[in-house]
Tab-separated table of C-alpha atoms and ligand atoms in Angstrom:
chain	number	residue	atom	x	y	z
A	220	ALA	CA	-39.861	-31.207	-13.416
A	221	LYS	CA	-39.969	-28.798	-16.303
A	222	GLU	CA	-41.937	-26.346	-14.202
A	223	LYS	CA	-39.328	-26.534	-11.457
A	224	GLY	CA	-36.509	-25.971	-13.898
A	225	LYS	CA	-38.154	-22.846	-15.081
A	226	ASN	CA	-38.596	-21.572	-11.545
A	227	THR	CA	-35.007	-22.293	-10.699
A	228	TYR	CA	-33.950	-20.361	-13.749
A	229	CYS	CA	-36.112	-17.435	-12.680
A	230	PHE	CA	-34.704	-17.581	-9.193
A	231	TYR	CA	-31.135	-17.481	-10.380
A	232	SER	CA	-31.748	-14.772	-12.895
A	233	LEU	CA	-33.438	-12.667	-10.231
A	234	GLN	CA	-30.486	-13.207	-7.974
A	235	MET	CA	-28.138	-12.304	-10.796
A	236	ASP	CA	-30.132	-9.138	-11.398
A	237	GLU	CA	-29.785	-8.247	-7.787
A	238	ILE	CA	-26.040	-8.830	-7.771
A	239	LEU	CA	-25.585	-6.808	-10.933
A	240	GLN	CA	-27.801	-4.060	-9.551
A	241	LYS	CA	-25.778	-3.901	-6.305
A	242	ARG	CA	-22.569	-3.850	-8.235
A	243	PHE	CA	-23.860	-1.086	-10.494
A	244	GLU	CA	-24.900	0.977	-7.470
A	245	PHE	CA	-21.531	0.452	-5.829
A	246	GLU	CA	-19.752	1.631	-8.971
A	247	GLN	CA	-22.016	4.672	-9.174
A	248	SER	CA	-21.337	5.608	-5.570
A	249	LEU	CA	-17.602	5.117	-6.105
A	250	LYS	CA	-17.778	7.413	-9.096
A	251	LYS	CA	-19.526	9.992	-6.920
A	252	ALA	CA	-16.925	9.492	-4.221
A	253	VAL	CA	-14.231	10.431	-6.713
A	254	GLU	CA	-16.122	13.556	-7.779
A	255	ASN	CA	-16.874	14.621	-4.212
A	256	GLU	CA	-13.495	13.538	-2.824
A	257	GLU	CA	-14.987	11.354	-0.124
A	258	PHE	CA	-11.526	9.949	0.629
A	259	VAL	CA	-8.978	10.571	3.348
A	260	LEU	CA	-5.426	9.394	3.709
A	261	TYR	CA	-4.378	7.716	6.917
A	262	TYR	CA	-0.726	7.445	7.862
A	263	GLN	CA	1.021	4.564	9.569
A	264	PRO	CA	4.502	5.139	11.006
A	265	ILE	CA	7.523	3.227	9.724
A	266	ILE	CA	10.095	2.969	12.516
A	267	ASN	CA	13.859	2.725	12.242
A	268	LEU	CA	14.579	-0.295	14.455
A	269	ASN	CA	18.146	0.866	15.140
A	270	ASN	CA	17.232	4.141	16.851
A	271	MET	CA	13.444	3.687	17.216
A	272	LYS	CA	12.759	6.962	15.449
A	273	ILE	CA	10.132	7.535	12.779
A	274	ALA	CA	11.684	7.074	9.355
A	275	GLY	CA	8.580	7.488	7.267
A	276	ALA	CA	4.906	6.730	6.893
A	277	GLU	CA	2.767	4.647	4.593
A	278	ALA	CA	-0.267	6.466	3.219
A	279	LEU	CA	-3.378	4.260	3.278
A	280	ILE	CA	-6.618	5.392	1.705
A	281	ARG	CA	-9.983	5.401	3.480
A	282	TRP	CA	-13.376	6.026	1.918
A	283	ILE	CA	-15.820	7.835	4.162
A	284	HIS	CA	-19.173	7.190	2.527
A	285	PRO	CA	-21.791	9.838	3.495
A	286	GLU	CA	-24.322	7.155	4.573
A	287	LYS	CA	-22.429	3.884	4.907
A	288	GLY	CA	-19.473	5.408	6.714
A	289	PHE	CA	-16.027	3.941	6.639
A	290	ILE	CA	-15.264	1.548	3.728
A	291	PRO	CA	-11.877	-0.251	3.831
A	292	PRO	CA	-9.613	-0.140	0.754
A	293	LEU	CA	-9.801	-3.855	0.054
A	294	GLU	CA	-13.530	-3.400	-0.590
A	295	PHE	CA	-13.214	-0.673	-3.197
A	296	ILE	CA	-9.692	-0.638	-4.630
A	297	PRO	CA	-10.310	-3.842	-6.646
A	298	ILE	CA	-13.537	-2.347	-8.081
A	299	ALA	CA	-11.714	0.902	-8.787
A	300	GLU	CA	-9.126	-1.137	-10.684
A	301	GLN	CA	-11.764	-2.955	-12.747
A	302	THR	CA	-13.684	0.205	-13.640
A	303	GLY	CA	-10.642	2.360	-14.311
A	304	LEU	CA	-11.573	4.801	-11.534
A	305	ILE	CA	-8.250	3.895	-9.944
A	306	SER	CA	-6.381	6.317	-12.183
A	307	GLN	CA	-8.235	9.296	-10.691
A	308	ILE	CA	-8.046	7.865	-7.183
A	309	GLY	CA	-4.334	7.200	-7.569
A	310	LYS	CA	-3.688	10.752	-8.704
A	311	TRP	CA	-5.671	12.077	-5.761
A	312	VAL	CA	-3.613	9.899	-3.386
A	313	VAL	CA	-0.295	11.192	-4.719
A	314	LYS	CA	-1.413	14.830	-4.557
A	315	ARG	CA	-2.833	14.523	-1.070
A	316	ALA	CA	0.262	12.718	0.175
A	317	LEU	CA	2.545	15.399	-1.272
A	318	PHE	CA	0.379	18.126	0.242
A	319	ASP	CA	0.491	16.471	3.680
A	320	LEU	CA	4.215	15.887	3.295
A	321	GLY	CA	4.687	19.648	3.290
A	322	HIS	CA	3.177	19.748	6.783
A	323	PHE	CA	5.077	16.725	8.039
A	324	MET	CA	8.356	18.268	6.941
A	325	GLN	CA	7.809	21.246	9.252
A	326	THR	CA	7.924	18.868	12.219
A	327	LEU	CA	9.990	15.900	11.071
A	328	ASN	CA	13.573	15.471	9.941
A	329	GLY	CA	14.747	15.844	6.372
A	330	ASN	CA	15.022	12.135	5.631
A	331	PHE	CA	11.370	11.489	6.368
A	332	TYR	CA	9.326	10.000	3.528
A	333	VAL	CA	5.744	9.120	2.730
A	334	SER	CA	5.097	6.070	0.601
A	335	VAL	CA	1.968	5.545	-1.474
A	336	ASN	CA	0.521	2.312	-2.815
A	337	VAL	CA	0.234	1.940	-6.549
A	338	SER	CA	-1.879	-0.706	-8.186
A	339	LEU	CA	-1.347	-2.483	-11.488
A	340	ARG	CA	-3.533	-0.350	-13.700
A	341	GLU	CA	-1.976	2.893	-12.450
A	342	PHE	CA	1.518	1.553	-12.722
A	343	SER	CA	1.076	0.352	-16.284
A	344	SER	CA	-0.623	3.507	-17.535
A	345	ALA	CA	1.537	5.386	-20.025
A	346	SER	CA	1.367	8.674	-18.112
A	347	PHE	CA	2.232	7.268	-14.665
A	348	VAL	CA	5.785	8.571	-14.279
A	349	GLU	CA	4.998	11.883	-15.928
A	350	SER	CA	2.015	12.464	-13.670
A	351	ILE	CA	4.031	11.758	-10.527
A	352	LEU	CA	6.852	14.020	-11.632
A	353	SER	CA	4.507	16.879	-12.419
A	354	SER	CA	2.835	16.549	-8.983
A	355	ILE	CA	6.229	16.642	-7.292
A	356	ASP	CA	6.987	19.746	-9.284
A	357	ASN	CA	3.707	21.412	-8.317
A	358	PHE	CA	4.088	20.730	-4.618
A	359	LYS	CA	7.775	21.580	-4.589
A	360	VAL	CA	8.783	18.661	-2.429
A	361	GLU	CA	12.059	16.820	-2.421
A	362	PRO	CA	11.518	13.762	-4.708
A	363	SER	CA	13.331	11.426	-2.316
A	364	SER	CA	10.676	12.107	0.321
A	365	LEU	CA	8.120	10.293	-1.854
A	366	GLY	CA	8.086	6.502	-1.912
A	367	ILE	CA	6.215	4.308	-4.361
A	368	GLU	CA	5.055	0.907	-3.124
A	369	ILE	CA	4.455	-1.715	-5.765
A	370	THR	CA	3.675	-5.289	-4.921
A	371	GLU	CA	5.801	-8.146	-6.076
A	372	SER	CA	2.900	-9.419	-8.194
A	373	VAL	CA	2.463	-6.065	-9.977
A	374	ALA	CA	6.188	-5.972	-10.672
A	375	MET	CA	5.996	-9.434	-12.255
A	376	VAL	CA	3.269	-8.731	-14.809
A	377	ASP	CA	5.575	-7.159	-17.367
A	378	PRO	CA	9.122	-7.453	-16.013
A	379	GLN	CA	10.933	-5.368	-18.611
A	380	ASN	CA	8.344	-2.610	-18.472
A	381	THR	CA	8.578	-2.613	-14.675
A	382	ILE	CA	12.345	-2.229	-14.817
A	383	ASP	CA	11.997	0.693	-17.254
A	384	ILE	CA	9.391	2.499	-15.159
A	385	LEU	CA	11.267	1.972	-11.901
A	386	ASN	CA	14.486	3.184	-13.514
A	387	SER	CA	12.894	6.436	-14.557
A	388	LEU	CA	11.439	6.937	-11.063
A	389	LYS	CA	14.788	6.145	-9.535
A	390	LYS	CA	16.609	8.500	-11.900
A	391	ASN	CA	14.402	11.206	-10.430
A	392	ARG	CA	15.363	10.136	-6.891
A	393	ILE	CA	11.947	8.759	-5.969
A	394	LYS	CA	12.131	5.958	-3.416
A	395	ILE	CA	10.953	2.516	-4.486
A	396	LEU	CA	9.548	-0.070	-2.105
A	397	LEU	CA	8.683	-3.644	-3.038
A	398	ASP	CA	5.497	-4.470	-1.133
A	399	ASP	CA	4.282	-7.847	0.147
A	400	PHE	CA	7.732	-9.315	-0.411
A	401	GLY	CA	7.819	-13.092	-0.219
A	402	THR	CA	4.221	-13.640	-1.317
A	403	GLY	CA	4.857	-13.521	-5.061
A	404	TYR	CA	7.041	-15.667	-7.224
A	405	SER	CA	9.691	-13.330	-8.495
A	406	SER	CA	12.956	-15.033	-9.315
A	407	LEU	CA	16.133	-13.845	-7.665
A	408	ASN	CA	17.521	-13.104	-11.050
A	409	TYR	CA	14.700	-10.689	-11.714
A	410	LEU	CA	14.710	-9.213	-8.227
A	411	LYS	CA	18.388	-8.452	-8.665
A	412	GLN	CA	17.573	-6.326	-11.693
A	413	LEU	CA	14.868	-4.238	-10.044
A	414	PRO	CA	16.142	-0.818	-8.978
A	415	ILE	CA	14.383	-0.925	-5.608
A	416	ASP	CA	15.530	0.662	-2.347
A	417	VAL	CA	13.468	-1.181	0.218
A	418	VAL	CA	11.583	-4.452	0.486
A	419	LYS	CA	8.600	-4.838	2.772
A	420	ILE	CA	8.290	-8.315	4.199
A	421	ASP	CA	4.664	-9.338	4.221
A	422	ARG	CA	2.796	-9.548	7.508
A	423	SER	CA	2.041	-13.229	6.934
A	424	PHE	CA	5.704	-14.024	7.677
A	425	ILE	CA	5.765	-11.934	10.838
A	426	GLN	CA	2.434	-13.056	12.278
A	427	ASN	CA	3.400	-16.509	13.564
A	428	MET	CA	7.087	-15.872	13.877
A	429	THR	CA	7.319	-15.972	17.656
A	430	ASP	CA	5.854	-19.465	18.101
A	431	ASP	CA	6.862	-21.154	14.862
A	432	GLN	CA	10.532	-21.927	14.259
A	433	LYS	CA	10.043	-22.417	10.558
A	434	GLU	CA	8.331	-19.052	10.124
A	435	GLN	CA	11.127	-17.467	12.096
A	436	LYS	CA	13.769	-18.939	9.811
A	437	ILE	CA	11.869	-17.821	6.738
A	438	ALA	CA	11.645	-14.256	8.062
A	439	LYS	CA	15.349	-14.283	8.870
A	440	SER	CA	16.294	-15.576	5.437
A	441	LEU	CA	14.124	-12.994	3.693
A	442	ILE	CA	15.987	-10.315	5.660
A	443	ASP	CA	19.386	-11.848	4.899
A	444	LEU	CA	18.507	-12.215	1.237
A	445	SER	CA	17.443	-8.571	1.015
A	446	HIS	CA	20.688	-7.476	2.631
A	447	ILE	CA	22.701	-9.564	0.195
A	448	LEU	CA	20.891	-7.683	-2.565
A	449	GLU	CA	21.876	-4.467	-0.732
A	450	LEU	CA	18.301	-3.537	0.032
A	451	LYS	CA	16.836	-2.156	3.257
A	452	VAL	CA	14.077	-4.135	4.916
A	453	VAL	CA	10.775	-3.138	6.493
A	454	ALA	CA	8.920	-5.830	8.435
A	455	GLU	CA	5.159	-5.327	8.177
A	456	GLY	CA	2.488	-6.137	10.736
A	457	ILE	CA	4.550	-6.031	13.930
A	458	GLU	CA	2.010	-6.316	16.739
A	459	ASN	CA	4.081	-7.142	19.823
A	460	GLU	CA	7.431	-6.530	21.510
A	461	LYS	CA	8.511	-10.112	21.033
A	462	GLN	CA	8.279	-9.837	17.264
A	463	ALA	CA	10.081	-6.500	17.329
A	464	GLU	CA	12.932	-7.884	19.457
A	465	LEU	CA	13.361	-10.937	17.230
A	466	LEU	CA	13.385	-8.800	14.109
A	467	LYS	CA	15.982	-6.511	15.638
A	468	SER	CA	18.142	-9.526	16.386
A	469	PHE	CA	17.784	-10.496	12.712
A	470	MET	CA	19.133	-7.039	11.776
A	471	CYS	CA	15.846	-5.951	10.232
A	472	ASP	CA	16.192	-2.230	9.434
A	473	PHE	CA	12.640	-0.936	9.807
A	474	GLY	CA	9.337	-1.985	11.301
A	475	GLN	CA	5.697	-1.135	10.783
A	476	GLY	CA	2.662	-2.385	12.663
A	477	TYR	CA	0.082	-1.836	15.369
A	478	LEU	CA	2.820	-2.013	18.033
A	479	PHE	CA	4.166	1.343	16.837
A	480	GLY	CA	0.885	2.795	15.604
A	481	LYS	CA	-2.162	1.961	13.542
A	482	PRO	CA	-2.913	3.937	10.380
A	483	MET	CA	-4.288	7.276	11.633
A	484	PRO	CA	-5.420	10.688	10.407
A	485	LYS	CA	-2.746	13.239	9.571
A	486	GLU	CA	-3.230	15.351	12.723
A	487	GLU	CA	-2.932	12.314	14.962
A	488	PHE	CA	0.141	11.181	13.097
A	489	LEU	CA	1.780	14.546	13.682
A	490	GLU	CA	1.019	14.312	17.410
A	491	LEU	CA	2.526	10.834	17.563
A	492	ALA	CA	5.568	11.912	15.562
A	493	LYS	CA	6.341	14.641	18.081
A	494	LYS	CA	6.567	12.030	20.829
A	495	PHE	CA	9.072	9.834	18.997
B	165	LIG	P1	-0.835	-3.104	2.167
B	165	LIG	O1	-0.217	-2.140	1.238
B	165	LIG	O2	-0.147	-4.406	2.360
B	165	LIG	O3	-1.028	-2.304	3.537
B	165	LIG	C1	-0.855	-2.866	4.808
B	165	LIG	C2	-2.177	-3.214	5.446
B	165	LIG	O4	-1.907	-3.870	6.687
B	165	LIG	C3	-3.032	-1.992	5.812
B	165	LIG	O5	-4.404	-2.355	5.662
B	165	LIG	C4	-2.693	-1.787	7.286
B	165	LIG	O6	-3.720	-1.118	8.002
B	165	LIG	C5	-2.556	-3.209	7.733
B	165	LIG	N1	-1.691	-3.318	8.926
B	165	LIG	C6	-0.631	-2.546	9.264
B	165	LIG	N2	-0.069	-2.957	10.420
B	165	LIG	C7	-0.790	-4.023	10.828
B	165	LIG	C8	-0.694	-4.905	11.971
B	165	LIG	O7	0.159	-4.764	12.843
B	165	LIG	N3	-1.620	-5.899	12.037
B	165	LIG	C9	-2.592	-6.071	11.101
B	165	LIG	N4	-3.463	-7.069	11.264
B	165	LIG	N5	-2.698	-5.269	10.009
B	165	LIG	C10	-1.811	-4.261	9.884
B	165	LIG	P2	-5.432	-1.399	4.926
B	165	LIG	O8	-5.164	0.022	5.270
B	165	LIG	O9	-6.800	-1.946	5.163
B	165	LIG	O10	-5.052	-1.591	3.394
B	165	LIG	C11	-5.229	-2.813	2.754
B	165	LIG	C12	-4.644	-2.803	1.370
B	165	LIG	O11	-5.347	-1.891	0.520
B	165	LIG	C13	-3.195	-2.355	1.320
B	165	LIG	O12	-2.361	-3.430	1.691
B	165	LIG	C14	-3.067	-1.954	-0.133
B	165	LIG	O13	-2.855	-3.074	-0.937
B	165	LIG	C15	-4.447	-1.395	-0.444
B	165	LIG	N6	-4.408	0.079	-0.370
B	165	LIG	C16	-4.506	0.894	0.711
B	165	LIG	N7	-4.423	2.180	0.356
B	165	LIG	C17	-4.232	2.213	-0.986
B	165	LIG	C18	-4.070	3.260	-1.962
B	165	LIG	O14	-4.034	4.472	-1.668
B	165	LIG	N8	-3.926	2.874	-3.272
B	165	LIG	C19	-3.933	1.547	-3.646
B	165	LIG	N9	-3.777	1.255	-4.939
B	165	LIG	N10	-4.083	0.549	-2.755
B	165	LIG	C20	-4.225	0.863	-1.444
B	166	LIG	CA1	1.714	-1.158	1.039
B	167	LIG	CA1	2.130	-4.734	2.371
B	168	LIG	CA1	-0.842	-6.359	1.014
């Protein structure tokens, strides 16, 4: 029995070694990816449901690994957060988005905006606002054409700090979007105090809306609630006409999802935008 115990221990420790080794290699290759800029930004259209025109785009990062190919953000953003690499990645995202925005503006109307996702560690870093403002300055874009998406859960970590940061962004006319709305636990009292412009209703509420009455009512009340708070609403993850029609009947302001366009490279986005 003792013998077996020892073997088991060896087995697990070997397995642990392997996991740690893999993890170490992944971190190393992510570090390299940052140095070599192995990232691209994809853009997904955000549609104004009243006139069906493109109102903006969400920038979504993609990692093109030289050997492994395409790696989705959910596989590396959490690791980037844990290792601190997110601060460099986040800065790259903002700069690239502002650079691309210059091109978009040549084709699209003046109210067009690009929103970028910001994770907790970026958002709570002391230099966050300053770094965004200096990038805006460098690229000479109109601040209101940049949107910052923070999730409800990020906003909840340090409420007063969040309010302060968002206020200074807002003071500089940067657009603020509350992402994944409905999935966190923010109180109405708190929500009321956040200087946000737009809420994005999470895809999970839209997904089953057309065949589940309860889901439908929840989606409608999230829209109504946002309007009471004088916020605009984007519904995320719209995949079919039926969902779009229902959301329009609920007075939802904007929509995003595969129905209108998947996240796509900049050039493709520009082609699509011309057709709208
Ligand atoms: P998110 O911010 O909630 O982004 C929406 C996700 O839903 C995107 O996945 C998008 O491709 C997907 N999506 C959009 N429309 C539909 C639809 O109709 N159906 C379905 N099934 N999915 C749809 P993606 O691009 O894989 O991004 C996943 C998450 O990774 C994002 O969730 C965001 O939290 C994070 N992320 C992406 N880019 C960045 C970034 O530049 N910085 C940071 N910090 N996080 C990012
Ligand atoms: Ca988002
Ligand atoms: Ca979202
Ligand atoms: Ca999400």
